[in-house]
Amino acid sequence: MVKPLLIIVNGLPGTGKTTLARRLAADVRFPLFSRDGIYETLYDALECQSNGCPPLIGSSTFTLLYSYASSLLTVGQSLVIEGFFGRPELRSAEFLQLKLACDFQPFQIVCKTDGEVLLERFLMRMNSVERHIGHQDLEWIEQEQNKERLLQGHLMPLALGGTVVEIDTTTPHSFDYAELLQQVRAVQINT
């Protein structure tokens, strides 16, 4: 049986992961699961704005993400996962456990952005009326190490093997989308 392809779009908050993942998933015709999308759905379903957030809602989103991925990968369906996998050792271990359960070919796309631009994007998004109310952006950015992480503009890839492509998302023209799509399709054909 041919291994399914798991495309992981990773990067710091505000690097354009969601926009890129949506476009890529549509072009390769793979299902897309977003860690933030799962979080927002749980937040709304549990009525967290009025009831408060359960303490494990954040970690539960990762559990659900891996569960959804497992269901598809087990039947040979390739897919795209998008999220901020900011604890590389932990997230690598979780993905490797998923890989043991349902073998897949990993293809990581790590989005990076100039740090000053990224911090500005984050602050603008934080104050946007379009940003889901469940995100604790202010609390997150007030932790000094998180501001420093944004200013670095880069997140380490997960240790999964497979293809790793780092792209610069500082501007819409900082990377060649057609080339990225071609790389994905080349791996897709060979798996």
PDB file of C-alpha atoms in Angstrom:
ATOM      1  CA  MET A   1       0.000   0.000   0.000  1.00  0.00           C
ATOM      2  CA  VAL A   2       1.221   3.484  -0.858  1.00  0.00           C
ATOM      3  CA  LYS A   3       1.969   5.669   2.174  1.00  0.00           C
ATOM      4  CA  PRO A   4      -0.330   8.643   2.608  1.00  0.00           C
ATOM      5  CA  LEU A   5       1.275  12.072   2.653  1.00  0.00           C
ATOM      6  CA  LEU A   6       0.936  14.185   5.794  1.00  0.00           C
ATOM      7  CA  ILE A   7       1.660  17.826   5.043  1.00  0.00           C
ATOM      8  CA  ILE A   8       2.365  19.751   8.244  1.00  0.00           C
ATOM      9  CA  VAL A   9       2.277  23.542   7.965  1.00  0.00           C
ATOM     10  CA  ASN A  10       4.066  24.863  11.043  1.00  0.00           C
ATOM     11  CA  GLY A  11       5.352  28.226  12.219  1.00  0.00           C
ATOM     12  CA  LEU A  12       5.009  30.944  14.799  1.00  0.00           C
ATOM     13  CA  PRO A  13       1.688  32.760  15.227  1.00  0.00           C
ATOM     14  CA  GLY A  14       1.109  35.264  12.433  1.00  0.00           C
ATOM     15  CA  THR A  15       3.423  33.685   9.852  1.00  0.00           C
ATOM     16  CA  GLY A  16       0.579  32.974   7.434  1.00  0.00           C
ATOM     17  CA  LYS A  17       0.196  29.247   8.103  1.00  0.00           C
ATOM     18  CA  THR A  18      -3.582  29.185   7.816  1.00  0.00           C
ATOM     19  CA  THR A  19      -3.690  31.125   4.555  1.00  0.00           C
ATOM     20  CA  LEU A  20      -0.992  28.938   3.025  1.00  0.00           C
ATOM     21  CA  ALA A  21      -2.526  25.680   4.298  1.00  0.00           C
ATOM     22  CA  ARG A  22      -5.962  26.541   2.894  1.00  0.00           C
ATOM     23  CA  ARG A  23      -4.540  27.363  -0.508  1.00  0.00           C
ATOM     24  CA  LEU A  24      -2.347  24.281  -0.605  1.00  0.00           C
ATOM     25  CA  ALA A  25      -5.104  21.909   0.580  1.00  0.00           C
ATOM     26  CA  ALA A  26      -7.431  23.249  -2.122  1.00  0.00           C
ATOM     27  CA  ASP A  27      -4.774  22.864  -4.826  1.00  0.00           C
ATOM     28  CA  VAL A  28      -3.784  19.286  -3.900  1.00  0.00           C
ATOM     29  CA  ARG A  29      -7.371  18.408  -2.918  1.00  0.00           C
ATOM     30  CA  PHE A  30      -6.522  17.116   0.567  1.00  0.00           C
ATOM     31  CA  PRO A  31      -8.622  17.566   3.705  1.00  0.00           C
ATOM     32  CA  LEU A  32      -7.290  20.264   6.032  1.00  0.00           C
ATOM     33  CA  PHE A  33      -7.350  20.269   9.817  1.00  0.00           C
ATOM     34  CA  SER A  34      -6.332  23.347  11.752  1.00  0.00           C
ATOM     35  CA  ARG A  35      -5.373  23.267  15.414  1.00  0.00           C
ATOM     36  CA  ASP A  36      -6.878  26.749  15.892  1.00  0.00           C
ATOM     37  CA  GLY A  37     -10.049  25.679  14.085  1.00  0.00           C
ATOM     38  CA  ILE A  38     -10.497  22.799  16.513  1.00  0.00           C
ATOM     39  CA  TYR A  39      -9.785  25.083  19.472  1.00  0.00           C
ATOM     40  CA  GLU A  40     -12.331  27.674  18.303  1.00  0.00           C
ATOM     41  CA  THR A  41     -14.972  24.987  17.734  1.00  0.00           C
ATOM     42  CA  LEU A  42     -14.467  23.571  21.232  1.00  0.00           C
ATOM     43  CA  TYR A  43     -14.459  27.058  22.758  1.00  0.00           C
ATOM     44  CA  ASP A  44     -17.809  27.849  21.148  1.00  0.00           C
ATOM     45  CA  ALA A  45     -19.379  24.420  21.800  1.00  0.00           C
ATOM     46  CA  LEU A  46     -18.416  24.526  25.488  1.00  0.00           C
ATOM     47  CA  GLU A  47     -19.662  28.128  25.729  1.00  0.00           C
ATOM     48  CA  CYS A  48     -16.354  29.133  27.272  1.00  0.00           C
ATOM     49  CA  GLN A  49     -17.083  32.845  27.013  1.00  0.00           C
ATOM     50  CA  SER A  50     -19.806  32.482  29.633  1.00  0.00           C
ATOM     51  CA  ASN A  51     -18.693  29.293  31.404  1.00  0.00           C
ATOM     52  CA  GLY A  52     -14.930  29.778  31.384  1.00  0.00           C
ATOM     53  CA  CYS A  53     -12.404  27.548  29.638  1.00  0.00           C
ATOM     54  CA  PRO A  54     -11.633  24.094  30.983  1.00  0.00           C
ATOM     55  CA  PRO A  55      -7.938  23.934  31.900  1.00  0.00           C
ATOM     56  CA  LEU A  56      -7.162  21.193  29.365  1.00  0.00           C
ATOM     57  CA  ILE A  57      -8.870  22.718  26.317  1.00  0.00           C
ATOM     58  CA  GLY A  58      -5.532  23.620  24.696  1.00  0.00           C
ATOM     59  CA  SER A  59      -3.967  20.174  25.019  1.00  0.00           C
ATOM     60  CA  SER A  60      -7.275  18.555  24.015  1.00  0.00           C
ATOM     61  CA  THR A  61      -7.081  20.268  20.645  1.00  0.00           C
ATOM     62  CA  PHE A  62      -3.842  18.456  19.868  1.00  0.00           C
ATOM     63  CA  THR A  63      -5.375  15.121  20.935  1.00  0.00           C
ATOM     64  CA  LEU A  64      -8.335  15.691  18.613  1.00  0.00           C
ATOM     65  CA  LEU A  65      -6.062  16.821  15.790  1.00  0.00           C
ATOM     66  CA  TYR A  66      -4.047  13.602  15.982  1.00  0.00           C
ATOM     67  CA  SER A  67      -7.233  11.535  16.262  1.00  0.00           C
ATOM     68  CA  TYR A  68      -8.706  13.071  13.101  1.00  0.00           C
ATOM     69  CA  ALA A  69      -5.409  12.605  11.285  1.00  0.00           C
ATOM     70  CA  SER A  70      -5.181   8.976  12.407  1.00  0.00           C
ATOM     71  CA  SER A  71      -8.665   8.220  11.088  1.00  0.00           C
ATOM     72  CA  LEU A  72      -7.725   9.447   7.630  1.00  0.00           C
ATOM     73  CA  LEU A  73      -4.140   8.185   7.488  1.00  0.00           C
ATOM     74  CA  THR A  74      -5.226   4.686   8.537  1.00  0.00           C
ATOM     75  CA  VAL A  75      -7.334   4.387   5.382  1.00  0.00           C
ATOM     76  CA  GLY A  76      -4.559   5.811   3.198  1.00  0.00           C
ATOM     77  CA  GLN A  77      -5.938   9.351   2.886  1.00  0.00           C
ATOM     78  CA  SER A  78      -3.349  12.126   2.625  1.00  0.00           C
ATOM     79  CA  LEU A  79      -4.096  15.384   4.424  1.00  0.00           C
ATOM     80  CA  VAL A  80      -2.835  18.769   5.551  1.00  0.00           C
ATOM     81  CA  ILE A  81      -2.450  19.745   9.218  1.00  0.00           C
ATOM     82  CA  GLU A  82      -1.828  23.342  10.170  1.00  0.00           C
ATOM     83  CA  GLY A  83      -0.830  24.756  13.525  1.00  0.00           C
ATOM     84  CA  PHE A  84       1.724  26.365  15.787  1.00  0.00           C
ATOM     85  CA  PHE A  85       3.704  23.369  17.032  1.00  0.00           C
ATOM     86  CA  GLY A  86       5.782  25.460  19.398  1.00  0.00           C
ATOM     87  CA  ARG A  87       7.102  22.718  21.665  1.00  0.00           C
ATOM     88  CA  PRO A  88       9.229  20.817  19.126  1.00  0.00           C
ATOM     89  CA  GLU A  89      10.333  17.927  21.357  1.00  0.00           C
ATOM     90  CA  LEU A  90       6.825  17.177  22.596  1.00  0.00           C
ATOM     91  CA  ARG A  91       5.133  17.667  19.222  1.00  0.00           C
ATOM     92  CA  SER A  92       7.797  15.609  17.420  1.00  0.00           C
ATOM     93  CA  ALA A  93       7.191  12.745  19.870  1.00  0.00           C
ATOM     94  CA  GLU A  94       3.422  12.992  19.321  1.00  0.00           C
ATOM     95  CA  PHE A  95       3.777  12.947  15.530  1.00  0.00           C
ATOM     96  CA  LEU A  96       6.233  10.035  15.717  1.00  0.00           C
ATOM     97  CA  GLN A  97       3.708   8.111  17.798  1.00  0.00           C
ATOM     98  CA  LEU A  98       1.103   8.857  15.109  1.00  0.00           C
ATOM     99  CA  LYS A  99       3.571   7.677  12.465  1.00  0.00           C
ATOM    100  CA  LEU A 100       4.048   4.363  14.290  1.00  0.00           C
ATOM    101  CA  ALA A 101       0.285   3.854  14.446  1.00  0.00           C
ATOM    102  CA  CYS A 102      -0.399   4.727  10.800  1.00  0.00           C
ATOM    103  CA  ASP A 103       2.660   5.028   8.613  1.00  0.00           C
ATOM    104  CA  PHE A 104       2.780   8.198   6.527  1.00  0.00           C
ATOM    105  CA  GLN A 105       5.241  10.235   4.516  1.00  0.00           C
ATOM    106  CA  PRO A 106       5.870  13.543   6.362  1.00  0.00           C
ATOM    107  CA  PHE A 107       6.220  16.779   4.414  1.00  0.00           C
ATOM    108  CA  GLN A 108       6.826  19.791   6.651  1.00  0.00           C
ATOM    109  CA  ILE A 109       6.448  23.367   5.598  1.00  0.00           C
ATOM    110  CA  VAL A 110       7.900  25.749   8.183  1.00  0.00           C
ATOM    111  CA  CYS A 111       6.812  29.359   7.746  1.00  0.00           C
ATOM    112  CA  LYS A 112       9.221  32.050   8.891  1.00  0.00           C
ATOM    113  CA  THR A 113       8.878  35.826   8.846  1.00  0.00           C
ATOM    114  CA  ASP A 114      11.078  38.789   9.667  1.00  0.00           C
ATOM    115  CA  GLY A 115      10.732  39.221  13.439  1.00  0.00           C
ATOM    116  CA  GLU A 116       9.715  42.894  13.462  1.00  0.00           C
ATOM    117  CA  VAL A 117       7.116  42.251  10.752  1.00  0.00           C
ATOM    118  CA  LEU A 118       5.841  39.220  12.650  1.00  0.00           C
ATOM    119  CA  LEU A 119       5.447  41.123  15.915  1.00  0.00           C
ATOM    120  CA  GLU A 120       3.555  43.878  14.090  1.00  0.00           C
ATOM    121  CA  ARG A 121       1.275  41.293  12.418  1.00  0.00           C
ATOM    122  CA  PHE A 122       0.618  39.585  15.730  1.00  0.00           C
ATOM    123  CA  LEU A 123      -0.348  42.849  17.443  1.00  0.00           C
ATOM    124  CA  MET A 124      -2.611  43.865  14.552  1.00  0.00           C
ATOM    125  CA  ARG A 125      -4.328  40.473  14.514  1.00  0.00           C
ATOM    126  CA  MET A 126      -4.695  40.542  18.295  1.00  0.00           C
ATOM    127  CA  ASN A 127      -6.697  43.760  18.061  1.00  0.00           C
ATOM    128  CA  SER A 128      -8.752  42.690  15.052  1.00  0.00           C
ATOM    129  CA  VAL A 129     -12.505  42.194  15.446  1.00  0.00           C
ATOM    130  CA  GLU A 130     -12.132  39.181  13.156  1.00  0.00           C
ATOM    131  CA  ARG A 131      -9.886  37.340  15.623  1.00  0.00           C
ATOM    132  CA  HIS A 132     -11.811  34.658  17.528  1.00  0.00           C
ATOM    133  CA  ILE A 133     -12.507  35.747  21.084  1.00  0.00           C
ATOM    134  CA  GLY A 134     -11.174  32.513  22.540  1.00  0.00           C
ATOM    135  CA  HIS A 135      -7.542  33.240  21.736  1.00  0.00           C
ATOM    136  CA  GLN A 136      -5.567  34.526  24.704  1.00  0.00           C
ATOM    137  CA  ASP A 137      -3.218  36.612  22.553  1.00  0.00           C
ATOM    138  CA  LEU A 138      -2.659  39.353  25.138  1.00  0.00           C
ATOM    139  CA  GLU A 139      -1.738  36.883  27.877  1.00  0.00           C
ATOM    140  CA  TRP A 140       0.514  35.002  25.452  1.00  0.00           C
ATOM    141  CA  ILE A 141       2.429  38.049  24.206  1.00  0.00           C
ATOM    142  CA  GLU A 142       2.847  39.434  27.746  1.00  0.00           C
ATOM    143  CA  GLN A 143       5.113  36.486  28.507  1.00  0.00           C
ATOM    144  CA  GLU A 144       8.526  37.901  27.611  1.00  0.00           C
ATOM    145  CA  GLN A 145       9.840  34.692  26.049  1.00  0.00           C
ATOM    146  CA  ASN A 146       6.941  34.702  23.563  1.00  0.00           C
ATOM    147  CA  LYS A 147       7.671  38.219  22.370  1.00  0.00           C
ATOM    148  CA  GLU A 148      11.295  37.154  21.906  1.00  0.00           C
ATOM    149  CA  ARG A 149      10.168  34.089  19.962  1.00  0.00           C
ATOM    150  CA  LEU A 150       8.194  36.298  17.589  1.00  0.00           C
ATOM    151  CA  LEU A 151      11.148  38.628  17.130  1.00  0.00           C
ATOM    152  CA  GLN A 152      13.264  35.626  16.105  1.00  0.00           C
ATOM    153  CA  GLY A 153      10.674  34.977  13.386  1.00  0.00           C
ATOM    154  CA  HIS A 154      11.560  31.309  13.074  1.00  0.00           C
ATOM    155  CA  LEU A 155      10.474  28.006  14.580  1.00  0.00           C
ATOM    156  CA  MET A 156      12.507  24.797  14.498  1.00  0.00           C
ATOM    157  CA  PRO A 157      11.133  22.027  12.283  1.00  0.00           C
ATOM    158  CA  LEU A 158       9.779  18.909  13.940  1.00  0.00           C
ATOM    159  CA  ALA A 159      12.140  15.920  14.065  1.00  0.00           C
ATOM    160  CA  LEU A 160      10.138  13.558  11.859  1.00  0.00           C
ATOM    161  CA  GLY A 161      12.317  12.874   8.863  1.00  0.00           C
ATOM    162  CA  GLY A 162      10.862  13.305   5.407  1.00  0.00           C
ATOM    163  CA  THR A 163      10.886  16.534   3.461  1.00  0.00           C
ATOM    164  CA  VAL A 164      11.269  19.874   5.235  1.00  0.00           C
ATOM    165  CA  VAL A 165      10.735  23.095   3.298  1.00  0.00           C
ATOM    166  CA  GLU A 166      11.270  26.442   5.003  1.00  0.00           C
ATOM    167  CA  ILE A 167       9.568  29.388   3.373  1.00  0.00           C
ATOM    168  CA  ASP A 168       9.813  33.102   4.046  1.00  0.00           C
ATOM    169  CA  THR A 169       6.343  34.613   4.422  1.00  0.00           C
ATOM    170  CA  THR A 170       7.471  38.159   5.231  1.00  0.00           C
ATOM    171  CA  THR A 171       5.737  39.415   2.081  1.00  0.00           C
ATOM    172  CA  PRO A 172       3.374  37.691  -0.373  1.00  0.00           C
ATOM    173  CA  HIS A 173       6.281  37.534  -2.848  1.00  0.00           C
ATOM    174  CA  SER A 174       8.988  36.277  -0.456  1.00  0.00           C
ATOM    175  CA  PHE A 175       8.587  32.723  -1.716  1.00  0.00           C
ATOM    176  CA  ASP A 176       7.521  30.982  -4.897  1.00  0.00           C
ATOM    177  CA  TYR A 177       4.190  29.257  -4.265  1.00  0.00           C
ATOM    178  CA  ALA A 178       4.264  27.456  -7.625  1.00  0.00           C
ATOM    179  CA  GLU A 179       7.623  25.919  -6.714  1.00  0.00           C
ATOM    180  CA  LEU A 180       6.296  24.806  -3.312  1.00  0.00           C
ATOM    181  CA  LEU A 181       3.256  23.229  -4.966  1.00  0.00           C
ATOM    182  CA  GLN A 182       5.521  21.449  -7.432  1.00  0.00           C
ATOM    183  CA  GLN A 183       7.617  20.035  -4.549  1.00  0.00           C
ATOM    184  CA  VAL A 184       4.485  18.730  -2.818  1.00  0.00           C
ATOM    185  CA  ARG A 185       3.187  17.140  -6.002  1.00  0.00           C
ATOM    186  CA  ALA A 186       6.577  15.500  -6.679  1.00  0.00           C
ATOM    187  CA  VAL A 187       6.530  13.849  -3.240  1.00  0.00           C
ATOM    188  CA  GLN A 188       2.857  12.952  -3.669  1.00  0.00           C
ATOM    189  CA  ILE A 189       3.630  11.084  -6.900  1.00  0.00           C
ATOM    190  CA  ASN A 190       6.555   9.221  -5.345  1.00  0.00           C
ATOM    191  CA  THR A 191       4.780   7.999  -2.178  1.00  0.00           C
TER     192      THR A 191
END
